[in-house]
XYZ file of C-alpha atoms in Angstrom:
374
model
C 0.118 3.118 20.248
C -0.753 -0.583 20.183
C -0.576 -2.833 17.117
C -2.215 -6.269 16.855
C 0.261 -7.327 14.176
C 3.190 -6.485 16.444
C 1.602 -8.122 19.476
C 0.952 -11.290 17.454
C 4.556 -11.339 16.240
C 3.653 -11.260 12.536
C 5.271 -7.841 11.918
C 8.169 -6.351 13.866
C 9.000 -3.460 11.528
C 8.151 -0.887 14.226
C 10.789 -1.855 16.772
C 9.566 0.647 19.397
C 5.897 -0.230 19.098
C 4.130 -0.042 22.475
C 6.601 2.380 24.052
C 5.164 5.735 25.238
C 5.627 8.312 22.495
C 7.202 10.884 24.802
C 9.763 8.319 25.908
C 10.611 7.538 22.279
C 11.236 11.209 21.480
C 13.361 11.705 24.614
C 15.529 8.719 23.668
C 15.983 10.046 20.138
C 17.074 13.421 21.493
C 19.495 11.723 23.879
C 20.918 9.593 21.061
C 21.459 12.629 18.859
C 22.980 14.729 21.661
C 25.444 11.963 22.504
C 26.557 11.758 18.875
C 26.928 15.507 18.351
C 28.459 16.039 21.786
C 27.911 18.582 24.533
C 28.755 22.055 23.212
C 28.335 25.348 25.029
C 27.702 27.153 21.738
C 25.060 24.691 20.477
C 21.435 25.498 21.233
C 19.038 22.530 21.245
C 15.558 23.574 20.179
C 12.446 21.701 21.372
C 11.766 18.553 19.347
C 9.102 18.517 16.653
C 6.476 15.832 17.062
C 3.310 14.918 15.210
C 0.814 12.094 15.313
C 2.210 8.799 16.576
C -0.184 6.826 14.345
C -1.795 7.414 10.965
C 1.104 9.599 9.883
C 2.443 7.856 6.769
C 1.586 9.368 3.382
C 2.996 6.418 1.463
C 2.285 2.694 1.612
C 4.906 0.289 0.289
C 2.955 -2.966 0.115
C 4.535 -6.251 -0.938
C 1.922 -8.313 -2.788
C 1.635 -11.983 -1.877
C -0.995 -14.696 -1.760
C -2.986 -15.566 -4.879
C -4.949 -13.761 -7.561
C -8.173 -14.671 -5.777
C -6.873 -13.811 -2.300
C -3.956 -11.359 -2.533
C -2.159 -10.114 0.562
C -0.866 -6.552 0.839
C 1.876 -6.054 3.400
C 5.155 -7.886 3.874
C 6.655 -11.335 3.351
C 7.510 -13.676 6.180
C 10.825 -15.500 6.519
C 9.642 -18.175 4.099
C 8.539 -15.672 1.445
C 4.828 -16.041 2.193
C 2.634 -12.939 2.091
C 1.519 -11.365 5.382
C -1.502 -9.090 5.011
C -1.139 -5.753 6.844
C -4.067 -3.781 5.440
C -5.038 -2.758 8.978
C -1.627 -1.232 9.816
C -2.161 1.722 12.140
C 0.619 3.824 10.616
C -1.649 4.737 7.686
C -4.451 7.304 7.948
C -7.938 5.876 7.510
C -8.355 7.568 4.120
C -5.239 5.838 2.769
C -6.049 2.479 4.376
C -9.484 2.600 2.721
C -7.798 2.180 -0.679
C -6.215 -1.174 0.190
C -9.337 -3.371 -0.176
C -10.080 -1.658 -3.501
C -6.570 -2.333 -4.765
C -6.760 -5.938 -3.590
C -10.025 -6.288 -5.527
C -8.308 -4.794 -8.581
C -5.559 -7.421 -8.366
C -8.267 -10.068 -8.664
C -10.243 -8.222 -11.350
C -7.189 -7.682 -13.577
C -5.787 -11.192 -12.895
C -2.468 -9.881 -11.593
C -0.564 -12.894 -10.306
C 1.409 -12.016 -7.141
C 5.113 -12.652 -7.470
C 6.191 -15.794 -5.633
C 9.679 -15.030 -4.303
C 10.791 -18.614 -3.509
C 9.517 -19.951 -6.843
C 10.439 -16.807 -8.819
C 7.126 -16.910 -10.648
C 4.285 -14.430 -10.999
C 4.161 -10.786 -11.991
C 2.955 -8.271 -9.372
C 5.678 -7.577 -6.811
C 4.688 -4.398 -4.978
C 1.964 -1.781 -4.760
C 3.167 1.739 -3.956
C 0.421 4.146 -2.907
C 1.004 7.828 -2.067
C -1.604 10.218 -0.689
C -1.347 14.002 -0.902
C -2.469 16.349 1.903
C -5.563 17.062 -0.224
C -6.431 13.348 -0.352
C -5.388 12.745 -3.967
C -3.650 9.471 -4.800
C -0.816 8.018 -6.837
C -0.742 4.245 -7.381
C 2.199 2.364 -8.873
C 2.170 -1.312 -9.855
C 5.648 -2.854 -9.629
C 5.735 -5.726 -12.144
C 8.258 -8.286 -13.287
C 7.362 -7.704 -16.950
C 4.982 -5.830 -19.243
C 2.767 -8.886 -19.714
C -0.042 -7.661 -17.369
C 0.006 -4.033 -18.574
C -2.783 -4.552 -21.123
C -5.059 -5.979 -18.424
C -4.292 -3.100 -16.096
C -5.198 -0.647 -18.859
C -8.391 -2.550 -19.601
C -9.634 -2.443 -16.004
C -8.223 0.973 -15.108
C -11.554 2.777 -15.761
C -13.108 0.628 -13.019
C -10.349 1.586 -10.582
C -10.649 5.284 -11.426
C -14.394 5.042 -10.921
C -14.129 3.444 -7.499
C -11.292 5.761 -6.428
C -12.249 9.163 -7.881
C -9.372 10.759 -5.961
C -6.863 8.710 -7.970
C -4.793 11.083 -10.113
C -1.643 9.222 -11.208
C -1.334 5.536 -12.114
C 1.821 3.931 -13.439
C 3.597 0.630 -13.916
C 7.155 0.186 -12.722
C 9.194 -2.631 -14.231
C 11.465 -4.658 -11.955
C 12.525 -7.712 -13.997
C 15.380 -8.772 -11.733
C 15.007 -11.036 -8.711
C 16.314 -8.475 -6.212
C 15.305 -7.308 -2.759
C 14.586 -3.763 -3.947
C 11.378 -1.791 -4.077
C 11.282 -0.706 -7.713
C 13.092 -0.715 -11.031
C 14.313 2.019 -13.362
C 11.590 2.007 -16.031
C 8.206 3.626 -15.473
C 5.130 3.476 -17.732
C 2.532 6.157 -17.063
C -1.079 5.052 -17.553
C -2.841 8.356 -16.845
C -2.728 11.728 -18.546
C -1.803 13.360 -15.230
C 1.880 12.813 -14.527
C 2.376 14.381 -11.095
C 0.737 14.282 -7.689
C 0.459 17.699 -6.044
C 1.771 17.636 -2.490
C 0.588 20.896 -0.922
C 3.020 21.791 1.875
C 2.952 25.153 3.655
C 0.968 26.612 0.761
C 3.489 25.398 -1.835
C 2.523 22.772 -4.407
C 5.334 20.255 -4.749
C 4.867 18.113 -7.859
C 5.632 14.464 -7.197
C 6.388 12.192 -10.137
C 6.285 8.395 -9.751
C 10.000 7.930 -9.050
C 10.492 11.064 -6.958
C 11.332 10.921 -3.246
C 9.192 12.711 -0.684
C 9.293 12.632 3.107
C 7.035 9.940 4.566
C 5.495 12.176 7.242
C 3.886 15.216 5.612
C 3.053 16.980 8.882
C 6.590 16.799 10.253
C 8.110 17.501 6.820
C 6.125 20.748 6.701
C 7.615 21.739 10.063
C 11.100 20.798 8.817
C 10.742 23.149 5.840
C 9.286 25.959 7.976
C 12.066 25.854 10.546
C 14.847 25.665 7.950
C 13.268 28.570 6.062
C 13.139 30.675 9.230
C 16.873 30.121 9.774
C 17.656 31.034 6.173
C 15.493 34.165 6.310
C 17.295 35.264 9.459
C 20.664 34.958 7.692
C 19.342 36.558 4.444
C 21.819 34.959 1.994
C 21.925 36.233 -1.581
C 22.867 32.837 -3.002
C 21.819 29.355 -1.850
C 22.548 25.824 -3.000
C 20.130 23.016 -2.153
C 22.135 19.815 -2.574
C 20.319 16.468 -2.667
C 17.268 18.643 -3.311
C 14.766 15.907 -4.220
C 11.581 17.523 -5.544
C 12.825 20.916 -4.362
C 11.218 21.148 -0.932
C 13.911 23.282 0.689
C 14.791 25.275 -2.440
C 11.203 26.292 -3.140
C 10.598 27.250 0.490
C 13.670 29.498 0.795
C 13.199 31.196 -2.594
C 12.849 34.967 -2.275
C 13.162 38.092 -4.460
C 16.799 38.905 -5.130
C 17.990 35.470 -3.997
C 19.550 32.950 -6.384
C 18.726 29.354 -5.494
C 20.156 26.279 -7.229
C 18.897 22.752 -6.556
C 20.964 19.668 -7.440
C 19.695 16.078 -7.408
C 20.706 12.858 -9.181
C 17.111 11.814 -9.936
C 15.962 13.258 -13.258
C 12.345 12.544 -12.256
C 12.724 14.608 -9.087
C 14.352 17.468 -11.024
C 11.495 17.418 -13.541
C 9.054 17.649 -10.622
C 10.942 20.530 -9.005
C 11.167 22.440 -12.285
C 7.398 22.220 -12.773
C 6.810 23.467 -9.227
C 9.147 26.435 -9.713
C 7.413 27.364 -12.958
C 3.983 27.148 -11.290
C 5.174 29.505 -8.554
C 6.775 31.904 -11.025
C 10.170 31.687 -9.330
C 12.620 33.157 -11.831
C 15.538 33.020 -9.383
C 15.331 29.278 -8.823
C 16.805 26.641 -11.113
C 17.254 22.909 -10.833
C 19.701 20.548 -12.504
C 20.238 16.790 -12.441
C 23.675 15.780 -11.240
C 25.871 14.592 -8.419
C 25.997 17.029 -5.493
C 29.702 16.519 -4.810
C 30.687 16.835 -8.471
C 28.613 19.996 -8.773
C 30.306 21.617 -5.771
C 33.821 20.615 -6.820
C 33.234 21.949 -10.330
C 31.709 25.287 -9.332
C 33.529 28.552 -9.986
C 32.428 30.129 -6.700
C 30.709 29.104 -3.486
C 27.307 30.467 -2.409
C 26.534 32.259 0.840
C 24.629 29.289 2.250
C 24.339 25.589 1.427
C 21.462 23.293 2.343
C 22.205 19.558 2.352
C 19.642 16.792 2.790
C 21.582 13.622 1.945
C 20.532 9.971 2.161
C 21.502 7.940 5.229
C 25.140 7.657 4.174
C 25.621 11.423 4.660
C 27.421 13.880 2.400
C 30.706 11.961 2.507
C 34.361 12.877 2.801
C 34.820 14.695 -0.504
C 31.917 17.129 -0.073
C 32.768 17.617 3.609
C 36.329 18.569 2.657
C 35.046 20.961 0.000
C 32.681 22.678 2.427
C 35.445 22.935 5.022
C 37.793 24.622 2.526
C 35.132 26.782 0.865
C 34.009 30.277 1.738
C 30.499 29.137 2.650
C 29.440 30.934 5.825
C 26.487 28.780 6.800
C 25.228 25.259 6.152
C 21.762 23.941 6.955
C 22.170 20.174 7.316
C 19.038 18.012 7.411
C 19.990 14.456 8.324
C 18.053 11.205 8.642
C 21.075 9.504 10.219
C 22.808 11.263 13.111
C 25.707 8.779 12.929
C 26.750 9.920 9.444
C 25.996 13.538 10.441
C 28.468 13.306 13.323
C 31.072 11.809 10.988
C 30.565 14.616 8.448
C 30.772 17.283 11.170
C 34.108 15.875 12.318
C 35.434 16.488 8.807
C 34.261 20.135 8.891
C 35.723 21.567 12.132
C 35.470 25.150 10.872
C 31.693 24.786 10.441
C 30.383 24.587 13.994
C 26.805 23.531 14.819
C 24.968 26.436 16.451
C 21.406 25.079 16.502
C 19.990 21.582 16.411
C 16.500 20.152 16.480
C 15.222 16.588 16.442
C 12.112 15.947 14.353
C 10.199 12.748 15.053
C 9.607 11.867 11.416
C 9.210 8.130 12.092
C 7.300 7.379 15.331
C 7.415 3.785 16.625
C 10.921 3.342 15.191
C 14.455 4.334 16.177
C 14.718 6.654 13.166
C 14.380 10.435 13.224
C 15.386 13.579 11.358
C 17.741 16.169 12.839
C 18.089 19.708 11.512
C 21.315 21.583 12.278
C 22.588 25.060 11.479
C 26.344 25.243 10.950
C 28.326 28.493 11.099
C 31.927 29.108 10.061
C 34.290 30.087 12.854
């Protein structure tokens, strides 16, 4: 894949841009193997790859420039907006929304936030596209001042983008280098975006996390489900469950599945999905994964963990090591923290591992491992 922004030096976010895709995947496998170590009892499955371009289902666009000429993309070192509407990581159908949203910024007089001067209102535009082509758009604002104008012109936006289902405002009053704030104001009657994955509708609320690469995420869920089905556990925990992707995929008659996640928005999404599917044996609760495990009366047959980059940490690793859990399915976006967690759980040995190229053109990847107690 070639990128004019990268070649011109205006965006270097994709650090491996221009490298052959096969070479990227091979290096990711090698990196992961070196971290996990050579083991005679560990089977490495073929890597999962997808499209090397047009794979992102979510655009996180920093808004710069002026009301009349807004930029959607990133900021340069001086805090000036760099327009990246032609970024090749987005599918054409998602990229087609960017000019419309830029026009809406002008129409609704949304002043881009000037980072050096700390003035203006509109900080970021977050756009998510479902596999069916439906859209969620979130306006990240410094204050509520522009909300009335957004409401006033929203019918125009819905008319131009008929696939737009969910629109919200996120409030980020602080001058911080973060993507969004805590408070969300929904502007549409529809509250969730349906992400259809492997025939399962996952409801995505504005502040819920979902994997960036839908195609590879679908493969991740399929492969983990196949491992779980082979082991046929009666009870399963899905820790760091997000919107319930793993939990909803492994649900089966006679199997009790519990999903735990700190985000109340994600838990609300997962609960709606479970109800839609009629899954009586699945329940979700908001809470800390480690606290939930340490406070439980008994351990399940199998635990699925899908933590953030920091990993599951020492306390949960120690609990898993001392528990009676027979198998753990560990989905990691950071093989460094995975290796550290595995070292703290010597009785849970990795038996299978698979690299999934979730983030082509970058050094990042997902690795799925099956751990078995010895």
